[in-house]
Amino acid sequence: MGTLGRARLAAAAGRARTLGMDGERRASQALSSGLPEGGAGGESPGDGGPVPGSSCSSALLQAEVLDLDEDEDDLEVFSKDASLMDMNSFSPMMPTSPLSMINQVKFEDEPDLKDLFITVDEPESHVTTVETFITYRIITKTSRGEFDSSEFEVRRRYQDFLWLKGKLEDAHPTLIIPPLPEKFIVKGMVERFNDDFIETRRKALQKFLNRIADHPTLTFNEDFKVFLTAQTWELSSHKKQGPGLLSRMGQTVRAVAWSMRGVKSRPEEFMEMNNFIEMFSQKINLIDKISQRIYKEEREYFDEMKEYGPVHILWSATEEDLVDTLKSVASCVDKCCKATEKRMSGLSEALLPVVHEYVLYSEILMGVMKRRDQIQAELDSKVEALTSKKADTDLLTEEIGKLEDKVECANNALKADWERWKQNMQNDIKSAFTDMAEENIHYYEQKDHCGCLWVSVEQSWM
């Protein structure tokens, strides 16, 4: 930290201490006069404020941040309401104790601290008598005290990633777990163990792990730590420590029963959330299909165009009077091919993966809403049983109390994570389309240059 940073920290600490002493003085005066510490209104600035990011913190449902035109031919994406929650600003809902105020100070000359770095690389093919599969090397570097070392290197296969995702969903049913790439690819795309497919999956798996690492809650999950640090045999042993097959089957049957039963009265904010998810799923799937179609047409155009250059070179060998002209045509075609190939690369690396990731996110969101409804349906069932007195009322009352707490925590966790996800979604999609627009501008600038070459070729031809 520089001199300016230390000066700001000292100033912030002094200001916080001053506020803390003022608060103690007001509390003393309030107690002596018989009023609550918050004054006549009975509200203390630092009392009862939920901590942002906790599983039970409350967060208000914001207005839509992604609005897509109803017309299927319109690919315009824009922000309808960019007023997203600023987690670094002071809010009446946040505690204003001296310590919390110091923690909220954001220094301009210091970046956000990141203490967990994950890299997925070196895919390796394994062939056995039973199956063929790919493993990936995962390197983790960290400065966290709960890790035994500062660097770990393990190898994981796709099934291990599936196990981790399942454990995270079990531990945090209403948090938005990042999506994994599909296990099987769509018919007509690349083959299963094609190099391009393996590289695409590697990038997606790395993004999956880094999204978990950046999540304020998921990053401290114990199974995530085991996934990053345990050797293969240790991970296999850890997997066997979970509930048995019969227990998992029982949980699945109960979950299906609650989902079939449905929810009597879903809160209005979750109705709005569900409507947003349905609309978002429609629009992002449409964008994904159109983007894939555009890429396919660009590929066909490129494959056809790149054949013209060699043809004109061969032609020039048989036409002495047109040698220079034909070679100029070949050069122009070559420049157009390079510009088109670069544009396709930007489309396949910048836009398509982002759009498809949010297609998968829309499925994740539907699953989260379904699990939230299952928790509420279980509570509704117990309340109904208590009303009809079909079981021991004392036992039901105790179970209802626990379920009410569970529903409240699930709702608050989802609302807080929902805001975080929407902000990330807006930033990712905006960045992807902006990068694509800049790539297109550069592409057409090069095309204009190629057009000038074509004009010069035509003139020389005449």
Tab-separated table of C-alpha atoms in Angstrom:
chain	number	residue	atom	x	y	z
A	1	MET	CA	0.000	0.000	0.000
A	2	GLY	CA	1.340	3.455	-0.953
A	3	THR	CA	1.642	6.544	1.241
A	4	LEU	CA	-1.658	7.857	-0.086
A	5	GLY	CA	-3.379	4.538	0.688
A	6	ARG	CA	-2.063	4.528	4.265
A	7	ALA	CA	-3.170	8.119	4.731
A	8	ARG	CA	-6.669	7.261	3.535
A	9	LEU	CA	-6.837	4.250	5.802
A	10	ALA	CA	-5.791	6.347	8.780
A	11	ALA	CA	-8.360	8.990	7.898
A	12	ALA	CA	-11.074	6.364	7.495
A	13	ALA	CA	-10.174	4.755	10.815
A	14	GLY	CA	-10.229	8.137	12.555
A	15	ARG	CA	-13.588	8.976	11.045
A	16	ALA	CA	-14.961	5.578	12.063
A	17	ARG	CA	-13.704	6.004	15.641
A	18	THR	CA	-15.337	9.420	15.812
A	19	LEU	CA	-18.631	7.990	14.608
A	20	GLY	CA	-18.308	5.124	17.059
A	21	MET	CA	-17.770	7.501	20.014
A	22	ASP	CA	-20.717	9.622	18.881
A	23	GLY	CA	-22.866	6.484	18.759
A	24	GLU	CA	-21.853	5.476	22.279
A	25	ARG	CA	-22.631	8.969	23.573
A	26	ARG	CA	-26.080	8.946	21.941
A	27	ALA	CA	-26.756	5.452	23.323
A	28	SER	CA	-25.832	6.632	26.820
A	29	GLN	CA	-28.134	9.639	26.508
A	30	ALA	CA	-30.934	7.454	25.174
A	31	LEU	CA	-30.659	4.999	28.055
A	32	SER	CA	-30.682	7.786	30.616
A	33	SER	CA	-33.848	9.256	29.056
A	34	GLY	CA	-35.574	5.856	28.717
A	35	LEU	CA	-35.594	5.876	24.874
A	36	PRO	CA	-34.324	3.095	22.572
A	37	GLU	CA	-30.772	3.504	21.297
A	38	GLY	CA	-31.953	4.534	17.830
A	39	GLY	CA	-33.783	7.591	19.209
A	40	ALA	CA	-37.490	8.196	19.318
A	41	GLY	CA	-38.032	6.061	16.254
A	42	GLY	CA	-36.423	3.076	17.963
A	43	GLU	CA	-34.141	2.229	15.027
A	44	SER	CA	-30.400	1.954	15.369
A	45	PRO	CA	-28.298	2.536	12.237
A	46	GLY	CA	-26.188	-0.487	13.017
A	47	ASP	CA	-28.848	-2.740	14.478
A	48	GLY	CA	-30.280	-5.675	12.627
A	49	GLY	CA	-28.773	-4.829	9.241
A	50	PRO	CA	-28.183	-7.933	7.151
A	51	VAL	CA	-24.683	-8.514	5.848
A	52	PRO	CA	-24.607	-8.475	2.038
A	53	GLY	CA	-23.593	-11.797	0.536
A	54	SER	CA	-24.760	-13.950	3.478
A	55	SER	CA	-27.158	-16.804	2.809
A	56	CYS	CA	-29.950	-15.123	4.765
A	57	SER	CA	-29.401	-11.502	3.689
A	58	SER	CA	-32.299	-9.734	2.007
A	59	ALA	CA	-32.018	-8.094	-1.388
A	60	LEU	CA	-34.679	-6.268	-3.375
A	61	LEU	CA	-35.630	-7.569	-6.792
A	62	GLN	CA	-34.314	-5.041	-9.294
A	63	ALA	CA	-35.872	-4.039	-12.615
A	64	GLU	CA	-34.928	-5.995	-15.716
A	65	VAL	CA	-31.392	-5.452	-16.944
A	66	LEU	CA	-31.787	-7.315	-20.204
A	67	ASP	CA	-34.608	-6.538	-22.587
A	68	LEU	CA	-34.709	-8.098	-26.025
A	69	ASP	CA	-37.017	-7.099	-28.835
A	70	GLU	CA	-39.981	-9.398	-29.491
A	71	ASP	CA	-39.095	-9.580	-33.189
A	72	GLU	CA	-37.082	-12.736	-33.891
A	73	ASP	CA	-34.983	-10.945	-36.509
A	74	ASP	CA	-33.850	-8.279	-34.110
A	75	LEU	CA	-30.642	-9.085	-32.230
A	76	GLU	CA	-30.430	-5.775	-30.384
A	77	VAL	CA	-29.560	-6.193	-26.718
A	78	PHE	CA	-29.779	-3.206	-24.466
A	79	SER	CA	-30.069	-2.301	-20.821
A	80	LYS	CA	-33.531	-1.190	-19.788
A	81	ASP	CA	-32.447	-0.283	-16.318
A	82	ALA	CA	-28.746	-0.020	-15.505
A	83	SER	CA	-29.319	0.950	-11.884
A	84	LEU	CA	-27.872	-2.128	-10.241
A	85	MET	CA	-27.041	-2.618	-6.612
A	86	ASP	CA	-23.696	-1.082	-5.669
A	87	MET	CA	-22.307	-3.323	-2.968
A	88	ASN	CA	-19.493	-0.868	-2.183
A	89	SER	CA	-21.743	2.083	-1.344
A	90	PHE	CA	-23.232	2.746	2.069
A	91	SER	CA	-26.846	1.745	2.497
A	92	PRO	CA	-29.379	2.087	5.331
A	93	MET	CA	-29.668	-1.708	5.276
A	94	MET	CA	-25.957	-2.155	5.997
A	95	PRO	CA	-24.378	-1.974	9.440
A	96	THR	CA	-22.581	1.313	10.193
A	97	SER	CA	-20.363	0.219	13.030
A	98	PRO	CA	-16.765	1.570	12.937
A	99	LEU	CA	-15.349	-1.800	11.854
A	100	SER	CA	-17.886	-2.297	9.071
A	101	MET	CA	-17.272	1.243	7.787
A	102	ILE	CA	-13.523	0.636	7.597
A	103	ASN	CA	-14.118	-2.622	5.717
A	104	GLN	CA	-16.274	-0.794	3.170
A	105	VAL	CA	-13.622	1.802	2.298
A	106	LYS	CA	-12.531	1.205	-1.316
A	107	PHE	CA	-9.145	2.657	-2.174
A	108	GLU	CA	-8.720	3.972	-5.690
A	109	ASP	CA	-5.067	2.973	-5.889
A	110	GLU	CA	-5.670	-0.650	-4.866
A	111	PRO	CA	-7.402	-3.384	-6.907
A	112	ASP	CA	-9.846	-5.871	-5.392
A	113	LEU	CA	-7.855	-8.587	-3.649
A	114	LYS	CA	-8.142	-12.060	-5.173
A	115	ASP	CA	-6.723	-14.948	-3.171
A	116	LEU	CA	-7.658	-17.982	-5.292
A	117	PHE	CA	-6.357	-18.549	-8.848
A	118	ILE	CA	-7.346	-21.628	-10.840
A	119	THR	CA	-6.050	-22.800	-14.213
A	120	VAL	CA	-7.331	-25.763	-16.246
A	121	ASP	CA	-4.921	-27.019	-18.902
A	122	GLU	CA	-3.076	-30.019	-20.426
A	123	PRO	CA	-5.985	-32.275	-21.457
A	124	GLU	CA	-4.934	-35.909	-21.542
A	125	SER	CA	-6.693	-38.831	-23.212
A	126	HIS	CA	-7.096	-42.109	-21.287
A	127	VAL	CA	-8.115	-45.376	-22.930
A	128	THR	CA	-9.204	-48.369	-20.864
A	129	THR	CA	-10.930	-51.625	-21.702
A	130	VAL	CA	-14.190	-50.105	-20.485
A	131	GLU	CA	-14.101	-46.471	-21.585
A	132	THR	CA	-12.195	-43.605	-23.139
A	133	PHE	CA	-12.106	-40.274	-21.326
A	134	ILE	CA	-10.188	-37.005	-21.003
A	135	THR	CA	-8.609	-35.649	-17.830
A	136	TYR	CA	-7.513	-32.056	-17.267
A	137	ARG	CA	-4.760	-30.691	-15.085
A	138	ILE	CA	-5.994	-28.205	-12.487
A	139	ILE	CA	-3.479	-25.865	-10.881
A	140	THR	CA	-4.630	-23.878	-7.854
A	141	LYS	CA	-2.644	-21.040	-6.297
A	142	THR	CA	-3.925	-19.448	-3.104
A	143	SER	CA	-2.961	-17.398	-0.082
A	144	ARG	CA	-5.842	-18.608	2.096
A	145	GLY	CA	-4.981	-19.900	5.516
A	146	GLU	CA	-7.382	-22.862	5.401
A	147	PHE	CA	-5.315	-24.470	2.617
A	148	ASP	CA	-2.334	-26.610	3.638
A	149	SER	CA	-0.159	-25.250	0.829
A	150	SER	CA	-0.033	-22.284	-1.510
A	151	GLU	CA	-0.158	-24.370	-4.694
A	152	PHE	CA	-1.894	-27.600	-5.704
A	153	GLU	CA	-1.889	-29.682	-8.874
A	154	VAL	CA	-4.469	-32.400	-9.520
A	155	ARG	CA	-6.096	-34.094	-12.507
A	156	ARG	CA	-9.860	-34.300	-12.920
A	157	ARG	CA	-12.246	-35.777	-15.479
A	158	TYR	CA	-15.660	-34.477	-16.473
A	159	GLN	CA	-17.484	-36.767	-14.027
A	160	ASP	CA	-15.593	-35.126	-11.153
A	161	PHE	CA	-16.904	-31.724	-12.237
A	162	LEU	CA	-20.425	-33.146	-12.300
A	163	TRP	CA	-19.945	-34.450	-8.760
A	164	LEU	CA	-18.801	-31.026	-7.558
A	165	LYS	CA	-21.774	-29.271	-9.152
A	166	GLY	CA	-24.150	-31.752	-7.512
A	167	LYS	CA	-22.583	-31.245	-4.079
A	168	LEU	CA	-22.836	-27.473	-4.408
A	169	GLU	CA	-26.515	-27.740	-5.340
A	170	ASP	CA	-27.171	-30.000	-2.345
A	171	ALA	CA	-25.400	-27.647	0.065
A	172	HIS	CA	-26.836	-24.423	-1.419
A	173	PRO	CA	-30.135	-25.288	-3.136
A	174	THR	CA	-31.148	-21.689	-3.858
A	175	LEU	CA	-27.785	-20.273	-4.893
A	176	ILE	CA	-27.115	-19.951	-8.631
A	177	ILE	CA	-24.435	-22.555	-9.360
A	178	PRO	CA	-22.444	-21.829	-12.559
A	179	PRO	CA	-23.270	-24.179	-15.456
A	180	LEU	CA	-21.043	-26.902	-16.818
A	181	PRO	CA	-20.652	-27.524	-20.566
A	182	GLU	CA	-22.942	-30.262	-21.845
A	183	LYS	CA	-21.714	-33.825	-21.555
A	184	PHE	CA	-22.695	-34.682	-25.117
A	185	ILE	CA	-22.388	-32.318	-28.038
A	186	VAL	CA	-25.132	-31.530	-30.506
A	187	LYS	CA	-25.340	-33.682	-33.609
A	188	GLY	CA	-23.646	-32.015	-36.566
A	189	MET	CA	-21.042	-30.245	-34.432
A	190	VAL	CA	-17.465	-31.394	-33.819
A	191	GLU	CA	-16.683	-34.968	-32.860
A	192	ARG	CA	-16.435	-35.889	-29.203
A	193	PHE	CA	-12.649	-35.938	-28.828
A	194	ASN	CA	-11.811	-33.496	-31.587
A	195	ASP	CA	-9.085	-31.026	-30.566
A	196	ASP	CA	-11.416	-28.050	-31.013
A	197	PHE	CA	-14.058	-29.664	-28.822
A	198	ILE	CA	-11.531	-30.499	-26.100
A	199	GLU	CA	-10.196	-26.934	-26.108
A	200	THR	CA	-13.716	-25.472	-25.965
A	201	ARG	CA	-14.567	-27.730	-23.033
A	202	ARG	CA	-11.312	-26.863	-21.252
A	203	LYS	CA	-12.133	-23.165	-21.418
A	204	ALA	CA	-15.671	-23.798	-20.168
A	205	LEU	CA	-14.436	-25.928	-17.244
A	206	GLN	CA	-11.930	-23.244	-16.275
A	207	LYS	CA	-14.659	-20.600	-16.333
A	208	PHE	CA	-16.867	-22.882	-14.190
A	209	LEU	CA	-14.201	-23.194	-11.488
A	210	ASN	CA	-13.273	-19.518	-11.528
A	211	ARG	CA	-16.905	-18.444	-11.239
A	212	ILE	CA	-17.166	-20.616	-8.125
A	213	ALA	CA	-13.892	-19.162	-6.797
A	214	ASP	CA	-15.256	-15.625	-7.275
A	215	HIS	CA	-18.577	-16.399	-5.556
A	216	PRO	CA	-18.738	-15.009	-1.992
A	217	THR	CA	-20.325	-18.187	-0.590
A	218	LEU	CA	-19.474	-21.091	-2.903
A	219	THR	CA	-15.760	-20.325	-2.777
A	220	PHE	CA	-15.612	-21.492	0.866
A	221	ASN	CA	-17.479	-24.762	0.280
A	222	GLU	CA	-15.575	-27.728	1.725
A	223	ASP	CA	-16.266	-30.004	-1.262
A	224	PHE	CA	-14.854	-27.316	-3.573
A	225	LYS	CA	-11.671	-27.279	-1.500
A	226	VAL	CA	-11.428	-31.077	-1.660
A	227	PHE	CA	-11.960	-30.973	-5.435
A	228	LEU	CA	-9.045	-28.558	-5.853
A	229	THR	CA	-6.593	-30.217	-3.475
A	230	ALA	CA	-7.260	-33.962	-3.081
A	231	GLN	CA	-5.415	-36.546	-5.147
A	232	THR	CA	-7.493	-38.886	-7.297
A	233	TRP	CA	-7.709	-41.696	-4.744
A	234	GLU	CA	-8.515	-39.219	-1.949
A	235	LEU	CA	-11.333	-37.713	-4.000
A	236	SER	CA	-12.761	-41.178	-4.694
A	237	SER	CA	-12.722	-41.912	-0.961
A	238	HIS	CA	-14.373	-38.571	-0.198
A	239	LYS	CA	-17.162	-39.236	-2.699
A	240	LYS	CA	-18.089	-42.443	-0.853
A	241	GLN	CA	-18.649	-40.558	2.401
A	242	GLY	CA	-21.952	-39.054	1.206
A	243	PRO	CA	-25.430	-40.478	1.902
A	244	GLY	CA	-26.129	-43.984	0.695
A	245	LEU	CA	-28.104	-44.952	-2.379
A	246	LEU	CA	-31.345	-45.595	-0.490
A	247	SER	CA	-31.100	-42.256	1.301
A	248	ARG	CA	-30.537	-40.408	-1.984
A	249	MET	CA	-33.455	-42.245	-3.570
A	250	GLY	CA	-35.677	-41.255	-0.651
A	251	GLN	CA	-34.671	-37.616	-1.003
A	252	THR	CA	-35.368	-37.737	-4.731
A	253	VAL	CA	-38.813	-39.274	-4.215
A	254	ARG	CA	-39.726	-36.620	-1.635
A	255	ALA	CA	-38.480	-33.847	-3.920
A	256	VAL	CA	-40.587	-35.179	-6.797
A	257	ALA	CA	-43.610	-35.424	-4.489
A	258	TRP	CA	-43.242	-31.792	-3.355
A	259	SER	CA	-42.778	-30.598	-6.948
A	260	MET	CA	-45.859	-32.515	-8.095
A	261	ARG	CA	-47.860	-31.035	-5.259
A	262	GLY	CA	-46.906	-27.512	-6.285
A	263	VAL	CA	-46.891	-24.258	-4.341
A	264	LYS	CA	-50.144	-22.688	-3.204
A	265	SER	CA	-48.997	-19.077	-3.052
A	266	ARG	CA	-45.612	-18.094	-4.417
A	267	PRO	CA	-44.523	-14.610	-3.206
A	268	GLU	CA	-44.976	-11.838	-5.763
A	269	GLU	CA	-41.250	-11.117	-6.061
A	270	PHE	CA	-40.578	-14.729	-7.015
A	271	MET	CA	-43.434	-14.638	-9.524
A	272	GLU	CA	-41.698	-11.683	-11.178
A	273	MET	CA	-38.388	-13.524	-11.001
A	274	ASN	CA	-39.918	-16.595	-12.653
A	275	ASN	CA	-41.462	-14.477	-15.435
A	276	PHE	CA	-38.081	-12.859	-16.068
A	277	ILE	CA	-36.408	-16.282	-16.277
A	278	GLU	CA	-38.959	-17.565	-18.796
A	279	MET	CA	-38.583	-14.490	-21.003
A	280	PHE	CA	-34.803	-14.503	-20.659
A	281	SER	CA	-34.677	-18.183	-21.629
A	282	GLN	CA	-36.710	-17.524	-24.768
A	283	LYS	CA	-34.598	-14.601	-25.893
A	284	ILE	CA	-31.159	-16.013	-25.102
A	285	ASN	CA	-32.010	-19.307	-26.844
A	286	LEU	CA	-33.099	-17.351	-29.901
A	287	ILE	CA	-29.866	-15.328	-29.908
A	288	ASP	CA	-27.863	-18.531	-29.532
A	289	LYS	CA	-29.562	-20.149	-32.550
A	290	ILE	CA	-29.137	-17.060	-34.733
A	291	SER	CA	-25.493	-16.650	-33.689
A	292	GLN	CA	-24.768	-20.283	-34.530
A	293	ARG	CA	-26.456	-19.859	-37.905
A	294	ILE	CA	-24.437	-16.722	-38.684
A	295	TYR	CA	-21.219	-18.525	-37.794
A	296	LYS	CA	-22.147	-21.489	-39.998
A	297	GLU	CA	-22.862	-19.199	-42.981
A	298	GLU	CA	-19.592	-17.325	-42.397
A	299	ARG	CA	-17.733	-20.638	-42.350
A	300	GLU	CA	-19.289	-21.741	-45.647
A	301	TYR	CA	-18.476	-18.364	-47.216
A	302	PHE	CA	-14.877	-18.560	-45.993
A	303	ASP	CA	-14.373	-22.144	-47.200
A	304	GLU	CA	-15.600	-21.206	-50.666
A	305	MET	CA	-13.685	-17.937	-50.927
A	306	LYS	CA	-10.304	-19.375	-49.929
A	307	GLU	CA	-10.339	-21.632	-52.995
A	308	TYR	CA	-10.291	-18.671	-55.400
A	309	GLY	CA	-6.764	-17.477	-54.542
A	310	PRO	CA	-4.915	-20.629	-55.666
A	311	VAL	CA	-7.142	-20.839	-58.755
A	312	HIS	CA	-6.069	-17.379	-59.915
A	313	ILE	CA	-2.402	-18.153	-59.218
A	314	LEU	CA	-2.628	-21.252	-61.408
A	315	TRP	CA	-4.494	-19.280	-64.037
A	316	SER	CA	-1.756	-16.623	-64.135
A	317	ALA	CA	0.771	-19.295	-65.172
A	318	THR	CA	-1.091	-19.838	-68.439
A	319	GLU	CA	-1.873	-16.199	-69.305
A	320	GLU	CA	1.273	-14.159	-69.909
A	321	ASP	CA	-0.626	-10.943	-70.619
A	322	LEU	CA	-2.701	-11.224	-67.412
A	323	VAL	CA	-0.062	-12.372	-64.946
A	324	ASP	CA	0.024	-9.190	-62.877
A	325	THR	CA	-3.743	-8.763	-62.922
A	326	LEU	CA	-4.492	-12.338	-61.881
A	327	LYS	CA	-1.895	-12.232	-59.127
A	328	SER	CA	-3.454	-9.001	-57.853
A	329	VAL	CA	-6.843	-10.739	-57.756
A	330	ALA	CA	-5.312	-13.641	-55.816
A	331	SER	CA	-3.704	-11.199	-53.368
A	332	CYS	CA	-7.006	-9.387	-52.854
A	333	VAL	CA	-8.856	-12.658	-52.232
A	334	ASP	CA	-6.174	-13.672	-49.736
A	335	LYS	CA	-6.607	-10.415	-47.792
A	336	CYS	CA	-10.391	-10.892	-47.731
A	337	CYS	CA	-9.919	-14.450	-46.459
A	338	LYS	CA	-7.665	-13.307	-43.631
A	339	ALA	CA	-10.121	-10.587	-42.601
A	340	THR	CA	-13.029	-13.061	-42.668
A	341	GLU	CA	-11.079	-15.652	-40.691
A	342	LYS	CA	-10.250	-13.095	-38.006
A	343	ARG	CA	-13.908	-12.073	-37.789
A	344	MET	CA	-14.966	-15.702	-37.440
A	345	SER	CA	-12.382	-16.187	-34.713
A	346	GLY	CA	-13.830	-13.250	-32.784
A	347	LEU	CA	-17.337	-14.633	-33.200
A	348	SER	CA	-16.400	-18.132	-32.014
A	349	GLU	CA	-14.229	-16.998	-29.102
A	350	ALA	CA	-15.940	-13.848	-27.832
A	351	LEU	CA	-19.666	-14.068	-28.563
A	352	LEU	CA	-20.757	-17.681	-29.027
A	353	PRO	CA	-19.349	-19.059	-25.729
A	354	VAL	CA	-20.875	-16.215	-23.681
A	355	VAL	CA	-24.312	-16.534	-25.276
A	356	HIS	CA	-24.337	-20.316	-24.908
A	357	GLU	CA	-23.197	-20.124	-21.294
A	358	TYR	CA	-26.250	-18.014	-20.503
A	359	VAL	CA	-28.461	-20.495	-22.347
A	360	LEU	CA	-27.195	-23.028	-19.793
A	361	TYR	CA	-27.672	-20.457	-17.028
A	362	SER	CA	-31.361	-20.168	-17.944
A	363	GLU	CA	-31.718	-23.906	-17.247
A	364	ILE	CA	-29.833	-23.503	-13.959
A	365	LEU	CA	-32.188	-20.693	-12.914
A	366	MET	CA	-35.244	-22.833	-13.602
A	367	GLY	CA	-33.745	-25.552	-11.411
A	368	VAL	CA	-33.090	-23.048	-8.604
A	369	MET	CA	-36.693	-21.817	-8.713
A	370	LYS	CA	-37.908	-25.404	-8.659
A	371	ARG	CA	-35.842	-26.206	-5.552
A	372	ARG	CA	-37.090	-23.059	-3.828
A	373	ASP	CA	-40.670	-24.091	-4.566
A	374	GLN	CA	-39.987	-27.577	-3.193
A	375	ILE	CA	-38.857	-26.118	0.130
A	376	GLN	CA	-41.967	-23.956	0.320
A	377	ALA	CA	-44.210	-26.853	-0.750
A	378	GLU	CA	-42.843	-28.940	2.121
A	379	LEU	CA	-43.717	-26.134	4.546
A	380	ASP	CA	-47.215	-25.779	3.041
A	381	SER	CA	-47.747	-29.514	3.465
A	382	LYS	CA	-46.827	-29.417	7.167
A	383	VAL	CA	-49.048	-26.380	7.777
A	384	GLU	CA	-51.948	-28.154	6.078
A	385	ALA	CA	-51.365	-31.282	8.179
A	386	LEU	CA	-51.357	-29.165	11.340
A	387	THR	CA	-54.583	-27.453	10.326
A	388	SER	CA	-56.316	-30.787	9.729
A	389	LYS	CA	-54.637	-32.312	12.818
A	390	LYS	CA	-53.567	-35.430	10.972
A	391	ALA	CA	-50.479	-35.936	13.142
A	392	ASP	CA	-48.866	-35.036	16.445
A	393	THR	CA	-49.417	-31.261	16.718
A	394	ASP	CA	-46.392	-30.636	18.968
A	395	LEU	CA	-44.054	-32.399	16.562
A	396	LEU	CA	-45.584	-30.630	13.570
A	397	THR	CA	-45.284	-27.241	15.256
A	398	GLU	CA	-41.579	-27.828	15.830
A	399	GLU	CA	-41.057	-28.995	12.235
A	400	ILE	CA	-42.995	-25.995	10.893
A	401	GLY	CA	-40.774	-23.626	12.863
A	402	LYS	CA	-37.647	-25.181	11.367
A	403	LEU	CA	-39.128	-25.150	7.868
A	404	GLU	CA	-40.128	-21.501	8.175
A	405	ASP	CA	-36.506	-20.641	8.993
A	406	LYS	CA	-35.350	-22.789	6.082
A	407	VAL	CA	-37.732	-21.074	3.651
A	408	GLU	CA	-36.680	-17.623	4.849
A	409	CYS	CA	-32.982	-18.424	4.456
A	410	ALA	CA	-33.592	-19.994	1.029
A	411	ASN	CA	-35.544	-16.949	-0.154
A	412	ASN	CA	-32.983	-14.453	1.098
A	413	ALA	CA	-30.094	-16.432	-0.383
A	414	LEU	CA	-31.795	-16.549	-3.775
A	415	LYS	CA	-32.668	-12.842	-3.766
A	416	ALA	CA	-29.109	-11.824	-2.891
A	417	ASP	CA	-27.550	-14.181	-5.461
A	418	TRP	CA	-30.095	-13.121	-8.074
A	419	GLU	CA	-28.880	-9.527	-7.938
A	420	ARG	CA	-25.268	-10.627	-8.208
A	421	TRP	CA	-26.066	-12.895	-11.182
A	422	LYS	CA	-28.000	-10.184	-13.036
A	423	GLN	CA	-25.139	-7.745	-12.706
A	424	ASN	CA	-22.647	-10.317	-14.019
A	425	MET	CA	-25.012	-11.248	-16.851
A	426	GLN	CA	-25.423	-7.653	-17.944
A	427	ASN	CA	-21.670	-7.038	-17.892
A	428	ASP	CA	-20.833	-10.259	-19.755
A	429	ILE	CA	-23.392	-9.824	-22.532
A	430	LYS	CA	-22.662	-6.135	-22.958
A	431	SER	CA	-18.936	-6.834	-23.192
A	432	ALA	CA	-19.444	-9.696	-25.689
A	433	PHE	CA	-21.591	-7.639	-28.054
A	434	THR	CA	-19.348	-4.575	-27.747
A	435	ASP	CA	-16.270	-6.636	-28.618
A	436	MET	CA	-18.130	-8.173	-31.549
A	437	ALA	CA	-19.185	-4.748	-32.816
A	438	GLU	CA	-15.604	-3.494	-32.693
A	439	GLU	CA	-14.459	-6.608	-34.532
A	440	ASN	CA	-17.068	-6.018	-37.233
A	441	ILE	CA	-15.965	-2.383	-37.660
A	442	HIS	CA	-12.373	-3.503	-38.141
A	443	TYR	CA	-13.518	-6.225	-40.548
A	444	TYR	CA	-15.452	-3.847	-42.800
A	445	GLU	CA	-12.578	-1.367	-42.767
A	446	GLN	CA	-10.410	-4.141	-44.179
A	447	LYS	CA	-13.166	-5.063	-46.638
A	448	ASP	CA	-13.194	-1.454	-47.869
A	449	HIS	CA	-9.450	-1.750	-48.489
A	450	CYS	CA	-10.073	-4.967	-50.418
A	451	GLY	CA	-12.761	-3.134	-52.394
A	452	CYS	CA	-10.224	-0.488	-53.421
A	453	LEU	CA	-7.923	-3.259	-54.597
A	454	TRP	CA	-10.751	-4.741	-56.655
A	455	VAL	CA	-11.287	-1.352	-58.317
A	456	SER	CA	-7.620	-1.083	-59.212
A	457	VAL	CA	-7.699	-4.638	-60.586
A	458	GLU	CA	-10.722	-3.858	-62.748
A	459	GLN	CA	-9.059	-0.729	-64.099
A	460	SER	CA	-5.897	-2.619	-64.982
A	461	TRP	CA	-8.027	-5.327	-66.588
A	462	MET	CA	-9.704	-2.750	-68.824
